[in-house]
Coordinates of C-alpha atoms in Angstrom, one line a residue:
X1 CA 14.1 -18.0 -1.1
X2 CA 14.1 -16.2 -4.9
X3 CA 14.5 -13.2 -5.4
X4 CA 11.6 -11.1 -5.7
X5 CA 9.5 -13.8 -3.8
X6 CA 7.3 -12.1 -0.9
X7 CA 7.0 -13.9 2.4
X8 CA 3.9 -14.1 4.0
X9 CA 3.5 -11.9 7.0
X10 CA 2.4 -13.7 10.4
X11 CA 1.7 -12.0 13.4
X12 CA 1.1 -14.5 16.3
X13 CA -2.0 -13.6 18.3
X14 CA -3.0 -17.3 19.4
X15 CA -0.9 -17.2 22.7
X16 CA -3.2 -17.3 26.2
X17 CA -2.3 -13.8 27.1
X18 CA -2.5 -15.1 30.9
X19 CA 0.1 -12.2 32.7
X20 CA -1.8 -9.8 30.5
X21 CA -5.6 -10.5 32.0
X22 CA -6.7 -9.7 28.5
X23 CA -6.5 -10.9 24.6
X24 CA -2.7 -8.8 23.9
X25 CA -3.6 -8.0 19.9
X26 CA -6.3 -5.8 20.6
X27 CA -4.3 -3.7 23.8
X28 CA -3.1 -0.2 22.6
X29 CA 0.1 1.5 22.6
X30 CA -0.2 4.6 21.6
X31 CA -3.4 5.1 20.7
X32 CA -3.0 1.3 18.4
X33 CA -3.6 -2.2 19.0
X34 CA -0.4 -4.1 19.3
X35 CA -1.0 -6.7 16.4
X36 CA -1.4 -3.6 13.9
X37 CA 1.7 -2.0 15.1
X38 CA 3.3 -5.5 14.1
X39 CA 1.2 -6.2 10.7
X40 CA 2.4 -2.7 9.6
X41 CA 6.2 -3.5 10.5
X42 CA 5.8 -6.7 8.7
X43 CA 4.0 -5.0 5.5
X44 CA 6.9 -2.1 5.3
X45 CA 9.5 -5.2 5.3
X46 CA 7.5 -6.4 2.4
X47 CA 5.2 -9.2 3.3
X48 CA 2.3 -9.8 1.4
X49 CA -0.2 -11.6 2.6
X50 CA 0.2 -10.1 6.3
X51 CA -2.4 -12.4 8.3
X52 CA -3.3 -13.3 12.4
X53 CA -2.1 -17.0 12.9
X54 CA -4.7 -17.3 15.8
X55 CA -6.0 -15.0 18.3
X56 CA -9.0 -12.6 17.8
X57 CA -6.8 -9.5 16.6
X58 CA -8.5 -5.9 15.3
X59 CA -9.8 -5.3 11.7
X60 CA -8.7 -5.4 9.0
X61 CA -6.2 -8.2 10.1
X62 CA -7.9 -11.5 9.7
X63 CA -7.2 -14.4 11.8
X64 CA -5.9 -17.9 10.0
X65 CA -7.3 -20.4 12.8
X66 CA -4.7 -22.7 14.5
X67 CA -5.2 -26.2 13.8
X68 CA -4.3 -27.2 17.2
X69 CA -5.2 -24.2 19.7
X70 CA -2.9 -24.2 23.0
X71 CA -0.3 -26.6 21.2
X72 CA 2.2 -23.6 21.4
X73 CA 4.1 -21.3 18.7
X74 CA 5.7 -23.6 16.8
X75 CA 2.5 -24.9 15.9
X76 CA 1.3 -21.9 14.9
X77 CA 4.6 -21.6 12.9
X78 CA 3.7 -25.2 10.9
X79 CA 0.4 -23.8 10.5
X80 CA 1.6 -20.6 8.8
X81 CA 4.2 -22.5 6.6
X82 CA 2.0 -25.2 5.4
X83 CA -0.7 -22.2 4.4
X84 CA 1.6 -19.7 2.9
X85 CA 4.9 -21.0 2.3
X86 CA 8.1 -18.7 3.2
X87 CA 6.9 -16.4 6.0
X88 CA 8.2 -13.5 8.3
X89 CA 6.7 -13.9 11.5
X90 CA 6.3 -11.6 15.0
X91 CA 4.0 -12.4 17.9
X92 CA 1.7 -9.6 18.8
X93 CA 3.4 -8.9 21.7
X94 CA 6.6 -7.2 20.4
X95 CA 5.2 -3.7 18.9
X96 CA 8.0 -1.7 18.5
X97 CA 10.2 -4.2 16.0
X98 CA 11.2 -2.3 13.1
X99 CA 10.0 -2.9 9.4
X100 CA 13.9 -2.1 8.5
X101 CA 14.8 -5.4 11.1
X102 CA 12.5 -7.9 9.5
X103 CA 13.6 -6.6 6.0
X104 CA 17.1 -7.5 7.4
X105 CA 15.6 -10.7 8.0
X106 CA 14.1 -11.4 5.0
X107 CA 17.2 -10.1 2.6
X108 CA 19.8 -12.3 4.5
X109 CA 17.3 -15.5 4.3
X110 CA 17.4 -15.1 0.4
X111 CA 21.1 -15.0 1.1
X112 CA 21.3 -18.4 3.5
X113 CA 18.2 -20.4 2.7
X114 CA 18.1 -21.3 6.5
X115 CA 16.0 -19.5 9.0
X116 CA 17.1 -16.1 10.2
X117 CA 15.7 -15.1 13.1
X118 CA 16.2 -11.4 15.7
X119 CA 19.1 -12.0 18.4
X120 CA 19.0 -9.7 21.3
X121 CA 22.0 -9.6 23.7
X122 CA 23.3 -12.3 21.7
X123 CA 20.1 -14.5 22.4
X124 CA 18.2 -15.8 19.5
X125 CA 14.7 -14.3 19.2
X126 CA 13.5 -17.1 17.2
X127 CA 9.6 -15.7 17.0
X128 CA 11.1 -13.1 15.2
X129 CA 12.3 -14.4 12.3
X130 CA 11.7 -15.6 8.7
X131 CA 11.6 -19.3 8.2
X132 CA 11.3 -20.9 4.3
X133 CA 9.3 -23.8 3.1
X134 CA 11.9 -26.3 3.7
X135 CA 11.8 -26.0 7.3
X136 CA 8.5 -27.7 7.4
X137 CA 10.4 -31.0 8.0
X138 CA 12.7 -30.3 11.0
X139 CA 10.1 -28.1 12.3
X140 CA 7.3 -30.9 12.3
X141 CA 10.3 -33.1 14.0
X142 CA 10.6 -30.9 16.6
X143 CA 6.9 -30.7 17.2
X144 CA 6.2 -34.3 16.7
X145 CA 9.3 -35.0 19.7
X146 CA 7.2 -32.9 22.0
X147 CA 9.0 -29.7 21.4
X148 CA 6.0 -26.4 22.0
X149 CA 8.3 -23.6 20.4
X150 CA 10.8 -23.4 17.5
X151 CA 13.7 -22.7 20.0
X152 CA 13.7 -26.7 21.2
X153 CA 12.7 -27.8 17.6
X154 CA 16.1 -27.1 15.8
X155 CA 20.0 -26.0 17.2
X156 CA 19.3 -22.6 17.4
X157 CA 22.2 -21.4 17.9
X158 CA 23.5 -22.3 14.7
X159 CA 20.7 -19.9 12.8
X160 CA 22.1 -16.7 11.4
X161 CA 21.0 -13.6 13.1
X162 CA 20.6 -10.2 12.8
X163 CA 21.3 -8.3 16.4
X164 CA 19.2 -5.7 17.8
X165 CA 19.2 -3.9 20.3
X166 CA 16.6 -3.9 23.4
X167 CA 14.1 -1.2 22.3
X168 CA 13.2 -2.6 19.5
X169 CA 12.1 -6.0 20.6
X170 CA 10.5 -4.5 23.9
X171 CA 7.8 -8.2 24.5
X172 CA 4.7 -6.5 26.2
X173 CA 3.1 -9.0 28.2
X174 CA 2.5 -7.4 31.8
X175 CA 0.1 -4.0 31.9
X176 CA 3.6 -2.7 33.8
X177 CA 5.4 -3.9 30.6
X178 CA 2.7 -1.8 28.1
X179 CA 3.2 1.1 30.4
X180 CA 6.9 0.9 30.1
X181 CA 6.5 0.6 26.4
X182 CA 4.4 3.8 25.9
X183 CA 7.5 5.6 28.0
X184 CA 9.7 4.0 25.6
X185 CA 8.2 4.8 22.8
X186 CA 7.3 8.8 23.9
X187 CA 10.6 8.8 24.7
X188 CA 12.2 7.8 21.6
X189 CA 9.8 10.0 19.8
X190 CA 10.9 13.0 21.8
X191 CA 14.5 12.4 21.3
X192 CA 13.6 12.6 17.2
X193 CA 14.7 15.2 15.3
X194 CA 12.3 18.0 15.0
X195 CA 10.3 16.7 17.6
X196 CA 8.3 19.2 20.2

């Protein structure tokens, strides 16, 4: 990726939501729908465009339709690349990723030219991640073979990551999960400085 060249941001709402009983982009956490914690995260890192690839989520975001509902993320990833070209992607379901993480993302993809996706407890995150153009072929591979996500499309462990640590890619997809998450997130809040 060039210099100065802005990745579209995707947040992924298309998945079935099934453990959650409800459509995950429009739950709140703290008072916000999940997909707009993630489309802000993804505009401070500097995407632009920052879309829905799928899903219903809240205004303003507006919702790119999947060309094959139900086929899985890496679908939804093919989708996203073939419309925008480079993009930084999150699923809906992972509010609390920081913008300074996906900027990570983003600076050491301009460095590698290969995908660089979020590793937590030294497992990829590979949802979480920026992928350029010119994974369109492997990716469409993968997808073609029968592969559903990105992680059995490619040898993920040989992307570069960038490690985090577990708060900040806390996946909400249980209502015991969002109520964990608003703990999390009160907590961490209360432990800033200055704060109460």
């Amino acid at each position: 990726m060039a210099a100065g060249v802005k990745p579209a941001g995707i947040v992924l709402c298309g998945g079935a939501s099934t453990r959650m009983g409800s459509d995950k982009a429009g739950l709140e956490l703290a008072g916000r729908p999940l997909a707009l914690w993630v489309a802000d995260a993804l505009s401070a890192a500097g995407a632009d465009p920052v879309v829905a690839q799928g899903g219903s989520p809240p205004p303003p975001l507006v919702a790119e339709p999947d060309s094959s509902p139900r086929a899985g993320p890496l679908s939804a990833l093919i989708d996203a690349l073939e419309r925008h070209g480079d993009v930084l992607v999150c699923p809906t379901d992972v509010p609390t990723v920081p913008a300074e993480l996906l900027a990570t993302l983003v600076e050491r993809a301009r460095s590698t030219g290969a995908p660089v996706v979020l590793a937590h407890s030294d497992r990829p995150e590979p949802l979480i991640g920026h992928y350029a153009r010119e994974s369109l072929s492997m990716l469409r591979a993968g997808l073609q073979a029968g592969a559903r996500g990105p992680k059995e499309a490619f040898d993920i462990e040989s992307v570069p990551t960038v490690p985090v640590n577990p708060f900040d890619v806390l996946n909400v997809n249980t209502p015991a999960e969002l109520a964990a998450a608003e703990a999390a997130l009160a907590a961490r809040e209360a432990a800033q400085p200055g704060a109460g």
